[in-house]
PDB file of C-alpha atoms in Angstrom:
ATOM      1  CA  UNK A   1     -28.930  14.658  12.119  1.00 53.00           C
ATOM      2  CA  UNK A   2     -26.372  14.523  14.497  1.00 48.00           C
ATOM      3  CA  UNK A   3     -22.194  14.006  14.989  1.00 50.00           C
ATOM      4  CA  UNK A   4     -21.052  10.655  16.373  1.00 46.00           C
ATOM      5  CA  UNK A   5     -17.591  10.031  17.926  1.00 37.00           C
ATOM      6  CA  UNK A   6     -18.169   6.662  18.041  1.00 36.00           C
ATOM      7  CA  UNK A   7     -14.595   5.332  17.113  1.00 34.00           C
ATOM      8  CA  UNK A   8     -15.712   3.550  14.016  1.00 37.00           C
ATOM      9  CA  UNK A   9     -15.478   6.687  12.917  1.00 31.00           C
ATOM     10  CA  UNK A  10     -12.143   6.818  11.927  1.00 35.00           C
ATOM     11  CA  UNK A  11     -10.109   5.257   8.763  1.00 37.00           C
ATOM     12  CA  UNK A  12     -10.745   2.043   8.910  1.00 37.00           C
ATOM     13  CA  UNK A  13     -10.080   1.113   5.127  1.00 44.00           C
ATOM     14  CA  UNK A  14      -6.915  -0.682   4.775  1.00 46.00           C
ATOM     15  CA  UNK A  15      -4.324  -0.605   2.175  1.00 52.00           C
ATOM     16  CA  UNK A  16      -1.332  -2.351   0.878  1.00 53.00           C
ATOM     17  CA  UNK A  17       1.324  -1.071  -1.252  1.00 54.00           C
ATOM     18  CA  UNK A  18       3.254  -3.109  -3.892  1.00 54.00           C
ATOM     19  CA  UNK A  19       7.125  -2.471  -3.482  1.00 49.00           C
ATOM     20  CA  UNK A  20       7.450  -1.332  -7.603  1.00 46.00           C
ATOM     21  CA  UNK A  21       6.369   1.964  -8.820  1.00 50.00           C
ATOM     22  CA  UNK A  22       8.233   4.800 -10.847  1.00 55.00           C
ATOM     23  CA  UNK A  23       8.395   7.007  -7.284  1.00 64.00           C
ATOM     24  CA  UNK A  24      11.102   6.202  -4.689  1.00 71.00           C
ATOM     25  CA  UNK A  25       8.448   6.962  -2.306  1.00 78.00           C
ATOM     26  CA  UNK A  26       4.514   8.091  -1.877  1.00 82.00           C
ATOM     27  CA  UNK A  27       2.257   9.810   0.251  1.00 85.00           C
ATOM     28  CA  UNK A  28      -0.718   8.352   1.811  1.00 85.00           C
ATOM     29  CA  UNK A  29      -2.912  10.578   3.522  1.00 85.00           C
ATOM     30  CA  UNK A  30      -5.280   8.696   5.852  1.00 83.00           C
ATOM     31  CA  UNK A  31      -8.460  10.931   7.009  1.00 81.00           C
ATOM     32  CA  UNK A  32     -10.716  10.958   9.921  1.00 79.00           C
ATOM     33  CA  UNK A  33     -14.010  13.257  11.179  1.00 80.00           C
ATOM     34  CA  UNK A  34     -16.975  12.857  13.128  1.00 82.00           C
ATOM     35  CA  UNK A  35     -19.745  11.262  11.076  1.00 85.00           C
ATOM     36  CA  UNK A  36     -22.685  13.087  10.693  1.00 86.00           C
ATOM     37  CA  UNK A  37     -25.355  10.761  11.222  1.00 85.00           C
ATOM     38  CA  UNK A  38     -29.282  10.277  10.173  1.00 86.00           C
ATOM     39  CA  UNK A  39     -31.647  10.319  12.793  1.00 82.00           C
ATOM     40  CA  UNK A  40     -32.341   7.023  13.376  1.00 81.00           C
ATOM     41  CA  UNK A  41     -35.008   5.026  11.557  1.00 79.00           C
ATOM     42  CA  UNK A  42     -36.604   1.812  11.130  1.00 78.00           C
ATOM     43  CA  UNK A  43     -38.469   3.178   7.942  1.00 82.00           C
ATOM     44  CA  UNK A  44     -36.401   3.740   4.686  1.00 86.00           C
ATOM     45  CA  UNK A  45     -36.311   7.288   4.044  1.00 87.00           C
ATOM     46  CA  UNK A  46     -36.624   8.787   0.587  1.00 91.00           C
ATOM     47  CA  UNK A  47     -33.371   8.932  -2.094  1.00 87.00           C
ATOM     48  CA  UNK A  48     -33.596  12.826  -1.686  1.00 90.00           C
ATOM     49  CA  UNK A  49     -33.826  12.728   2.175  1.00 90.00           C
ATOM     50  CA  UNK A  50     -31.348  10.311   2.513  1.00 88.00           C
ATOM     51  CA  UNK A  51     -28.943  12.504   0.125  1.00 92.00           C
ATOM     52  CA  UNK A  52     -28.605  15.224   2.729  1.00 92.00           C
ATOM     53  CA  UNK A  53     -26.373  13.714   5.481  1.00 90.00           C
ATOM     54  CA  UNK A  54     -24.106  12.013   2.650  1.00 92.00           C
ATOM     55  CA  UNK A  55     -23.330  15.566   1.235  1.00 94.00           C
ATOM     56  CA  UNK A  56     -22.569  16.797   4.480  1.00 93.00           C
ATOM     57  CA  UNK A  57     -19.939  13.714   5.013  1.00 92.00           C
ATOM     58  CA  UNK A  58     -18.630  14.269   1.716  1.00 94.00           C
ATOM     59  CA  UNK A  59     -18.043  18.504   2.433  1.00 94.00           C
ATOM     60  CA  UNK A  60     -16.136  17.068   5.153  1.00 91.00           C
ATOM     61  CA  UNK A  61     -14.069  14.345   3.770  1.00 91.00           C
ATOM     62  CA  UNK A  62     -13.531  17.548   0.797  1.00 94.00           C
ATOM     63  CA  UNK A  63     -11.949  19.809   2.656  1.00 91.00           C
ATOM     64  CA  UNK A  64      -9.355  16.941   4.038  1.00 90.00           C
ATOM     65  CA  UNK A  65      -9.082  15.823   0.085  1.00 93.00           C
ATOM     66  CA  UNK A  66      -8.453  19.457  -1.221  1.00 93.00           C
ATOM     67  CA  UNK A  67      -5.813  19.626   2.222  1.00 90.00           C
ATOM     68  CA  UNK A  68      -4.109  16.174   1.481  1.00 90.00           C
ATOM     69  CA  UNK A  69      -3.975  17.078  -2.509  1.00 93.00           C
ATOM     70  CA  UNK A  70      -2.227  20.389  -1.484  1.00 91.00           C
ATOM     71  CA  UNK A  71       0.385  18.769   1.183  1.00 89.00           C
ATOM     72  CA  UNK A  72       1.284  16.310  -1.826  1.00 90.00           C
ATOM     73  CA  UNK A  73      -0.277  13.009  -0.855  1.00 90.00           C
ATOM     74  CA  UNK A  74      -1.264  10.717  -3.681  1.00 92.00           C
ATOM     75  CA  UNK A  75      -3.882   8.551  -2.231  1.00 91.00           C
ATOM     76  CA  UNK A  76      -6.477   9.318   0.661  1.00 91.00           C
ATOM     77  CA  UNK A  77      -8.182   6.837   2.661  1.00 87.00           C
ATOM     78  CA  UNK A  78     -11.442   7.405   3.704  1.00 85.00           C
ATOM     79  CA  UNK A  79     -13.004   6.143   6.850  1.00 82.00           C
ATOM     80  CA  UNK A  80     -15.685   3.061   6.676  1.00 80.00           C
ATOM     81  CA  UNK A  81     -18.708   4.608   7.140  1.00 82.00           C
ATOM     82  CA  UNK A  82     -17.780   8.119   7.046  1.00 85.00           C
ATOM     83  CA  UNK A  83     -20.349   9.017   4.427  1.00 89.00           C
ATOM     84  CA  UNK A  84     -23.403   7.573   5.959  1.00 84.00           C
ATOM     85  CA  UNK A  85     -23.197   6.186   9.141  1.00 83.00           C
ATOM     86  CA  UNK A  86     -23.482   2.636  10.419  1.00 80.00           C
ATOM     87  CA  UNK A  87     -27.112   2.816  12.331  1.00 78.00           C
ATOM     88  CA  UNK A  88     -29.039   1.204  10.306  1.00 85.00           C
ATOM     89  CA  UNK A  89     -31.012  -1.900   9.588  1.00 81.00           C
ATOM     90  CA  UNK A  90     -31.180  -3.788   5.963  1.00 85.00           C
ATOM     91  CA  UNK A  91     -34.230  -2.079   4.892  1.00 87.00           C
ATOM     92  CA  UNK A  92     -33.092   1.729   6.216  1.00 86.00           C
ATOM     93  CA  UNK A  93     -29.915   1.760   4.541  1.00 85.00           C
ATOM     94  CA  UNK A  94     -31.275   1.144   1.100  1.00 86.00           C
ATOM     95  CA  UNK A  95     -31.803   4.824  -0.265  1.00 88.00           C
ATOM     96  CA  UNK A  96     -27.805   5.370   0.510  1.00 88.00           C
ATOM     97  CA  UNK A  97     -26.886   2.500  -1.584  1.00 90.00           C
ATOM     98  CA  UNK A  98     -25.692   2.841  -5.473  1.00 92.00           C
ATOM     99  CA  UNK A  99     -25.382   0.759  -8.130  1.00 93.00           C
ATOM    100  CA  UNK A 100     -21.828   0.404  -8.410  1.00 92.00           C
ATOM    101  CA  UNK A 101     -20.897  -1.418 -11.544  1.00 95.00           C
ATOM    102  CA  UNK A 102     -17.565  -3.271 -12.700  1.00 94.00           C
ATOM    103  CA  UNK A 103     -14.511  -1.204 -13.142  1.00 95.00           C
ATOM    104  CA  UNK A 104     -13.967  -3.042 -16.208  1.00 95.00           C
ATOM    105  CA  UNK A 105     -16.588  -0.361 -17.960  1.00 97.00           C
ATOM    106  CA  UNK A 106     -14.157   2.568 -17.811  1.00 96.00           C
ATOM    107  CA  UNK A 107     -16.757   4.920 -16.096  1.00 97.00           C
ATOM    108  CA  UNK A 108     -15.800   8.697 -14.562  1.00 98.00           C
ATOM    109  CA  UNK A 109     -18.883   9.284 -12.894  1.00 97.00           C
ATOM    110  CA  UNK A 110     -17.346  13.031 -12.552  1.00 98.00           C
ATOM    111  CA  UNK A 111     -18.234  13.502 -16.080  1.00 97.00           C
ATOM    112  CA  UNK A 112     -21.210  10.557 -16.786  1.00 96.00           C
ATOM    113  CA  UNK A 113     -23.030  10.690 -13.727  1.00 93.00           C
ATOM    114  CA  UNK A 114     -26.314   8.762 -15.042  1.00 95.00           C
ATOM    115  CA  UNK A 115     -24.645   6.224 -16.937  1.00 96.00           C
ATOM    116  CA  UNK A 116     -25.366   3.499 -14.274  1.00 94.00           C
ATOM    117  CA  UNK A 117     -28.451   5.493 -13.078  1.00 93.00           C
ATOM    118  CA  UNK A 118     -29.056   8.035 -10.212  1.00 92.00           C
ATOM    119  CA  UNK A 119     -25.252   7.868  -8.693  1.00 95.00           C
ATOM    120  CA  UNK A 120     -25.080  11.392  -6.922  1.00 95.00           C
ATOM    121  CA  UNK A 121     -22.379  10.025  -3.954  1.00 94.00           C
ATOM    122  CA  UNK A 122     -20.122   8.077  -6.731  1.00 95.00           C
ATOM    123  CA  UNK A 123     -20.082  11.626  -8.470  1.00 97.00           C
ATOM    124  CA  UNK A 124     -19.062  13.609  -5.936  1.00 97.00           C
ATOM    125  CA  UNK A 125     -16.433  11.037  -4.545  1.00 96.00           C
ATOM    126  CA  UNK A 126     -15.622  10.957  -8.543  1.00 98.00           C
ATOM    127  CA  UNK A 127     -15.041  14.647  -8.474  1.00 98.00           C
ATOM    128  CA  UNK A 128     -13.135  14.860  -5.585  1.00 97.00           C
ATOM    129  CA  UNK A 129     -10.272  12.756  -7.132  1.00 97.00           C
ATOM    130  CA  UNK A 130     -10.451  14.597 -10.628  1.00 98.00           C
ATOM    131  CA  UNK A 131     -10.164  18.075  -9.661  1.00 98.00           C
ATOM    132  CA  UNK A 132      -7.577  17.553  -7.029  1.00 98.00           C
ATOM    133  CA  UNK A 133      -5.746  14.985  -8.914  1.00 97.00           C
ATOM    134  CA  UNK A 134      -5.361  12.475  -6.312  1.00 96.00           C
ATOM    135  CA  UNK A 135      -6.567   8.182  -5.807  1.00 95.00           C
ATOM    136  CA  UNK A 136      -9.319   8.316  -3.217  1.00 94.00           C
ATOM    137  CA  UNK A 137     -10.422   5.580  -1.571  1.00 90.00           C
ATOM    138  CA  UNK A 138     -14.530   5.602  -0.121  1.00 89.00           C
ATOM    139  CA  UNK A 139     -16.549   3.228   1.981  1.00 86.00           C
ATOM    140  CA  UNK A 140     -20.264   3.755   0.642  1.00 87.00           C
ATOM    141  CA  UNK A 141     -22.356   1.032  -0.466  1.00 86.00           C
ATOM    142  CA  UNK A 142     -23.648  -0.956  -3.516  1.00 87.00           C
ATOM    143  CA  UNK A 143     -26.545  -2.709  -4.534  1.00 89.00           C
ATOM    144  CA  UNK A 144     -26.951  -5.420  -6.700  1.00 91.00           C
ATOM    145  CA  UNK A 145     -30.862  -7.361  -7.970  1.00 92.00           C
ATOM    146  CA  UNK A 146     -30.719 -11.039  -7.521  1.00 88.00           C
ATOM    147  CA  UNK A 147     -33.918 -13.408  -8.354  1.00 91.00           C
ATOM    148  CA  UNK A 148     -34.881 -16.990  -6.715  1.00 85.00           C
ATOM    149  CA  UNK A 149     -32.051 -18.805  -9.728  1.00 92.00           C
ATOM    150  CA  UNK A 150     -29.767 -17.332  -7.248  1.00 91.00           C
ATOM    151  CA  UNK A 151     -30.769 -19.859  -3.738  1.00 89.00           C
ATOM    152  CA  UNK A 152     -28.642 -17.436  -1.746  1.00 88.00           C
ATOM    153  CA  UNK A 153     -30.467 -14.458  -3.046  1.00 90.00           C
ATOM    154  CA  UNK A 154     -31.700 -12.717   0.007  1.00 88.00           C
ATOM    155  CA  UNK A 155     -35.620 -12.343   0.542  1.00 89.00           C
ATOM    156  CA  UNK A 156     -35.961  -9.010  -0.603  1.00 89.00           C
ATOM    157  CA  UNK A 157     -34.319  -9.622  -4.042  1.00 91.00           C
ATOM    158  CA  UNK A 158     -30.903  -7.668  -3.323  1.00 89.00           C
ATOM    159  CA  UNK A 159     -27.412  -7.884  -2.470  1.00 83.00           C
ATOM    160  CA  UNK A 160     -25.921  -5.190  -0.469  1.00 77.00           C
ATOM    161  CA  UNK A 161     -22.374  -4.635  -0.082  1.00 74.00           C
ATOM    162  CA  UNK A 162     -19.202  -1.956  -0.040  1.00 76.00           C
ATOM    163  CA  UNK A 163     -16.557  -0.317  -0.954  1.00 76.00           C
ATOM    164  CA  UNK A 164     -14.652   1.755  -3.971  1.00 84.00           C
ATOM    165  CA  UNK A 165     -11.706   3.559  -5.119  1.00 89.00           C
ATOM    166  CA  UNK A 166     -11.417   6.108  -8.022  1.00 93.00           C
ATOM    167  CA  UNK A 167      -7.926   7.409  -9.527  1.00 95.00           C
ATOM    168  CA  UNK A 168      -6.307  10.682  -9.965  1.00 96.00           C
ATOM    169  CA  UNK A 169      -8.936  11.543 -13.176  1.00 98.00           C
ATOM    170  CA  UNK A 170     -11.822   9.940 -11.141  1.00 97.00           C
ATOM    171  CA  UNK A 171     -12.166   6.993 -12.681  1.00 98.00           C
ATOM    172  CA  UNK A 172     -13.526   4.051 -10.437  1.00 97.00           C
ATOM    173  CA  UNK A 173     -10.645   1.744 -11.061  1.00 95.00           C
ATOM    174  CA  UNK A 174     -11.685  -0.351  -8.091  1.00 91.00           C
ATOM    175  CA  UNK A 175     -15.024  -2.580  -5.561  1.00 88.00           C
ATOM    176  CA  UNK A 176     -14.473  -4.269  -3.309  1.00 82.00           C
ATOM    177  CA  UNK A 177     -16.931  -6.154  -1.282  1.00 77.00           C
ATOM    178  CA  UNK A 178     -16.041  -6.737   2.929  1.00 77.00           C
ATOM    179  CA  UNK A 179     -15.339 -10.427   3.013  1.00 68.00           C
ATOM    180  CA  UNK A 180     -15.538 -10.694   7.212  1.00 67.00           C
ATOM    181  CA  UNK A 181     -18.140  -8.107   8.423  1.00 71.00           C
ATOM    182  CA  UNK A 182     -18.756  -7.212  12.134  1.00 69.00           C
ATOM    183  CA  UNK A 183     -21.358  -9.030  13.895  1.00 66.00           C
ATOM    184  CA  UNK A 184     -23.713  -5.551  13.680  1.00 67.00           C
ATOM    185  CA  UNK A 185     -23.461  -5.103  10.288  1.00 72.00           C
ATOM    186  CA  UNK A 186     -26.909  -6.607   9.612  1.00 67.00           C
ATOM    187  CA  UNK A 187     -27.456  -3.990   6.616  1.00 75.00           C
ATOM    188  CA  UNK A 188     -24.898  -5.687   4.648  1.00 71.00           C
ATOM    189  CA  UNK A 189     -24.419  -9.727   2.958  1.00 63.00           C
ATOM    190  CA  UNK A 190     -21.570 -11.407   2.693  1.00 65.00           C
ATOM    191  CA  UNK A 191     -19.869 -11.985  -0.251  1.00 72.00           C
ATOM    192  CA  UNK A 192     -20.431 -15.158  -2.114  1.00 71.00           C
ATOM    193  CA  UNK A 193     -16.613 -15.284  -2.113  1.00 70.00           C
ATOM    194  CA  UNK A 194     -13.655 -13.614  -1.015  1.00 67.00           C
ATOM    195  CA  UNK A 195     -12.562 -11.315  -3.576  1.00 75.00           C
ATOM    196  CA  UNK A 196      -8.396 -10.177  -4.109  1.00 80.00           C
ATOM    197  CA  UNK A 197      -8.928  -6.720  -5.482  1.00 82.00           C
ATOM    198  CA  UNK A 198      -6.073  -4.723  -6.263  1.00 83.00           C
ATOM    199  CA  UNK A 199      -5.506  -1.359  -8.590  1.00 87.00           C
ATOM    200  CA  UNK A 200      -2.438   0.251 -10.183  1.00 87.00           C
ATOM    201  CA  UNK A 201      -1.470   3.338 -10.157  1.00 88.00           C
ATOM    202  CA  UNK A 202       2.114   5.323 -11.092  1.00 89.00           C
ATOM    203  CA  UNK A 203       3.254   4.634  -7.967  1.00 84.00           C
ATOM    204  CA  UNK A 204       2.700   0.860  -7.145  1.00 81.00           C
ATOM    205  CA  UNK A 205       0.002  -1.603  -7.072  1.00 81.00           C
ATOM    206  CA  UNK A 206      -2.300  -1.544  -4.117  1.00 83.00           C
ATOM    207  CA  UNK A 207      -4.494  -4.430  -2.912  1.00 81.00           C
ATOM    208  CA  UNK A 208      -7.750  -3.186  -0.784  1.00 80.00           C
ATOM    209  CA  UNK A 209      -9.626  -4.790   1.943  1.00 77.00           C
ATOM    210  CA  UNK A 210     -11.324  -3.244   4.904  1.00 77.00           C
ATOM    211  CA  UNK A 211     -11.363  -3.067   8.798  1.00 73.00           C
ATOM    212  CA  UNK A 212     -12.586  -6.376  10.587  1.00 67.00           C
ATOM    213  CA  UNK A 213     -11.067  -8.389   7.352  1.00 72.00           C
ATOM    214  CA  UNK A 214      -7.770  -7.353   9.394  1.00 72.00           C
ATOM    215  CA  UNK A 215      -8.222 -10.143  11.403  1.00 71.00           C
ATOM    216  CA  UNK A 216      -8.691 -13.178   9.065  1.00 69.00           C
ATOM    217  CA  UNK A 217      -6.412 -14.838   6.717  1.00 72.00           C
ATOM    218  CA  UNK A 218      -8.967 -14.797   3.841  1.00 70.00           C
ATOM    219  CA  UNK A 219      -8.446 -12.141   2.517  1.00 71.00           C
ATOM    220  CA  UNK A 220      -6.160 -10.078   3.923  1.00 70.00           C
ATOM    221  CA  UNK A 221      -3.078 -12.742   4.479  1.00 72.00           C
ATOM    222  CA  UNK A 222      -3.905 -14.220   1.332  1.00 75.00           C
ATOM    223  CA  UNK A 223      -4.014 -10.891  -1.288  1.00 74.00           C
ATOM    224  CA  UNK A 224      -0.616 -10.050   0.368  1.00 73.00           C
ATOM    225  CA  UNK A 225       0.658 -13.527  -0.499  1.00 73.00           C
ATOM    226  CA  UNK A 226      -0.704 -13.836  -3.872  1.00 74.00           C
ATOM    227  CA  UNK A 227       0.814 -10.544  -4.963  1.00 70.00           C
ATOM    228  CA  UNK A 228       3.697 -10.222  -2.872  1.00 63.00           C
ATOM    229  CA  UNK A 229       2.690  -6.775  -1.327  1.00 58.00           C
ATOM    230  CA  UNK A 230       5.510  -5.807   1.413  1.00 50.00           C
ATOM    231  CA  UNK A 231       4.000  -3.210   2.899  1.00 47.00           C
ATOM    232  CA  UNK A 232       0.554  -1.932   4.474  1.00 48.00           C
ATOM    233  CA  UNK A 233      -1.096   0.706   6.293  1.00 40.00           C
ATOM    234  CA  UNK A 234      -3.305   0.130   8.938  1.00 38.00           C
ATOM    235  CA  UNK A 235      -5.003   3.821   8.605  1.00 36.00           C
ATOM    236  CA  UNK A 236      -7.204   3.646  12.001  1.00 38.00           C
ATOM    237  CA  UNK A 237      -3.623   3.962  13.860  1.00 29.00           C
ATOM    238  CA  UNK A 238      -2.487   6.360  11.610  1.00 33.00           C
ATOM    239  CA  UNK A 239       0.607   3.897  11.425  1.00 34.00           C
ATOM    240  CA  UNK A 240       2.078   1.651   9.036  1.00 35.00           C
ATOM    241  CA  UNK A 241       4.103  -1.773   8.871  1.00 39.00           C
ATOM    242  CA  UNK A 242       7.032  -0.644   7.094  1.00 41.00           C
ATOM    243  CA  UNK A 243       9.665   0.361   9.740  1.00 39.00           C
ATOM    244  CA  UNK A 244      10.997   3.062   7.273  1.00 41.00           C
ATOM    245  CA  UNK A 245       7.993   4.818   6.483  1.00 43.00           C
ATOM    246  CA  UNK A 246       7.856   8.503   7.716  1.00 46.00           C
ATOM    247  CA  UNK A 247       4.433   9.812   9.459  1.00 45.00           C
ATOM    248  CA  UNK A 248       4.395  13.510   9.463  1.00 47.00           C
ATOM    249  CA  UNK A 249       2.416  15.383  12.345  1.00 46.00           C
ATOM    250  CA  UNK A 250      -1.693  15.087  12.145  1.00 44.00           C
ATOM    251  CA  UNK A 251      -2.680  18.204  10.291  1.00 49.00           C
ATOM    252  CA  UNK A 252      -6.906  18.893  12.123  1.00 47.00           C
ATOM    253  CA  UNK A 253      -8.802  20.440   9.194  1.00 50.00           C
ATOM    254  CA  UNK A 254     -11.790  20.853  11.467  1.00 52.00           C
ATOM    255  CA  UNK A 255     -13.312  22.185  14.458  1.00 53.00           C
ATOM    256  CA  UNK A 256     -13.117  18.857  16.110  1.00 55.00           C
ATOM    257  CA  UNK A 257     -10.308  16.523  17.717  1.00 48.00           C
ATOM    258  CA  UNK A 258     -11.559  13.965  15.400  1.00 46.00           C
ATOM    259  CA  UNK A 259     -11.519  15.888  12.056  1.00 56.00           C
ATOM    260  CA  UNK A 260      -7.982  15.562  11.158  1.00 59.00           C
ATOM    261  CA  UNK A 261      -5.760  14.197   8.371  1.00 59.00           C
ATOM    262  CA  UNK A 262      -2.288  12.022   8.533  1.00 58.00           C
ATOM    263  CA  UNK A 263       0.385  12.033   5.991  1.00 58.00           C
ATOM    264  CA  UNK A 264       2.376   8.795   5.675  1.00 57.00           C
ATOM    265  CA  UNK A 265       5.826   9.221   3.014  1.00 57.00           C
ATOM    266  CA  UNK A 266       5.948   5.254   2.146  1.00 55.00           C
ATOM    267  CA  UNK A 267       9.014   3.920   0.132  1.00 49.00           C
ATOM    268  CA  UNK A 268       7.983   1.666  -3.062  1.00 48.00           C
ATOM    269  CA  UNK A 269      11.487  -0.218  -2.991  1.00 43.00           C
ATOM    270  CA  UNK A 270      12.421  -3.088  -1.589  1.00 36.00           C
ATOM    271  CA  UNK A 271      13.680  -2.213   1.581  1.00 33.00           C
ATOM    272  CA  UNK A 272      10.124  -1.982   2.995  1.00 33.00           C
ATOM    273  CA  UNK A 273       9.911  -5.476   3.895  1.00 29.00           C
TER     274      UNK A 273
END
């Protein structure tokens, strides 16, 4: 296994933040760190094997959660891909994918980790946000069985896609499947349709969508129409669109340049237009 630099990366999961909440302001934390990735394979490695480089992501993205928690950020945004990688082909990625079902079931994986089957990556992520009391925000990836009913199932019976948040007592309160994906990302399908997906929490209602959706109207334009969102971060330049946000200084919570955390103070009124 090896560390990448590649700048994918970084946080590339974007938010938006609804201008209502009972907080005058909030604290988005937006993390990044050099991916640990699998060596590189055409063959699908075993559940167990393929375990080992996700845990060692998720230590990682820990120690920023347990930092973020204790600097008194609400939400963290993790980066796309930052928990397996991105070098992979449809069949390889398979063993890294879960089954991640509707939020609607009112699942903490944290303390029901087998109610939706093997789900050791939704635990941990699940975890994370329970014991330091804080919305986190992950990139990994789902998988859902289709049959020939479906004429857009794919050929191998499976749709693959990404995406989840879980609240402050690790409930998965949010999935969200990338709309517009990058011309390399071969290992994942398209969803059937866009998809607004938004959460609430005590500070304001977020909308999600990630990365290369950035650059299209569907969804991102049109989730921040439909529910009136005013303001957004864009987490892989640390930066935000509201002009009276506050970014505090990078805090690096790991040997490397890339293995650092940023702190954004957002206000949930009005004037963040």
């Amino acid at each position: 296994m090896i560390g990448s630099y590649f700048p994918k990366c970084v946080a590339v999961v974007a938010l938006l933040a609804l201008s209502v909440g009972a907080l005058d302001t909030f604290i988005a934390a937006v993390c990044e760190h050099t991916v640990i990735l699998p060596n590189r394979t055409e063959t699908p490695v075993s559940k167990e094997e393929g375990l080992l480089p996700m845990n060692k992501n998720i230590d990682v993205l820990e120690k920023a959660v347990k930092l973020a928690a204790k600097r008194g950020a609400h939400i963290i945004v993790t980066p796309e891909d930052g928990i397996y990688g991105w070098v992979f082909t449809r069949e390889s990625i398979y063993p890294y994918l879960e089954d991640i079902p509707d939020p609607g079931v009112n699942w903490i994986p944290c303390r029901d980790p087998w109610r939706f089957g093997n789900t050791p990556g939704q635990q941990r992520l699940s975890c994370l946000a329970k014991d330091n009391s804080i919305y986190v925000v992950a990139n990994t990836g789902d998988t859902k069985p289709c049959n020939a009913s479906d004429p857009q199932c794919p050929p191998d019976g499976r749709y693959q896609y990404t995406d989840v948040v879980f609240d402050s007592q690790g409930k998965l309160v949010a999935r969200y499947r990338k709309y517009n994906l990058f011309a390399p990302e071969i290992q994942f399908d398209f969803s059937k349709d866009s998809e607004l997906v938004t959460f609430d929490t005590p500070f304001g209602k977020f909308g999600i969508f990630t990365c290369f959706d950035i650059f299209s109207h569907d969804p991102a334009v049109v989730v921040v129409d439909e529910f009136q969102l005013t303001a957004f971060s864009t987490p892989q330049h640390g930066t935000t669109r509201c002009p009276s946000s506050r970014l505090f200084p990078s805090i690096q919570h790991g040997p490397r340049p890339w293995e650092s955390i940023y702190l954004l103070q957002i206000p949930t009124t009005p004037a963040c237009i």
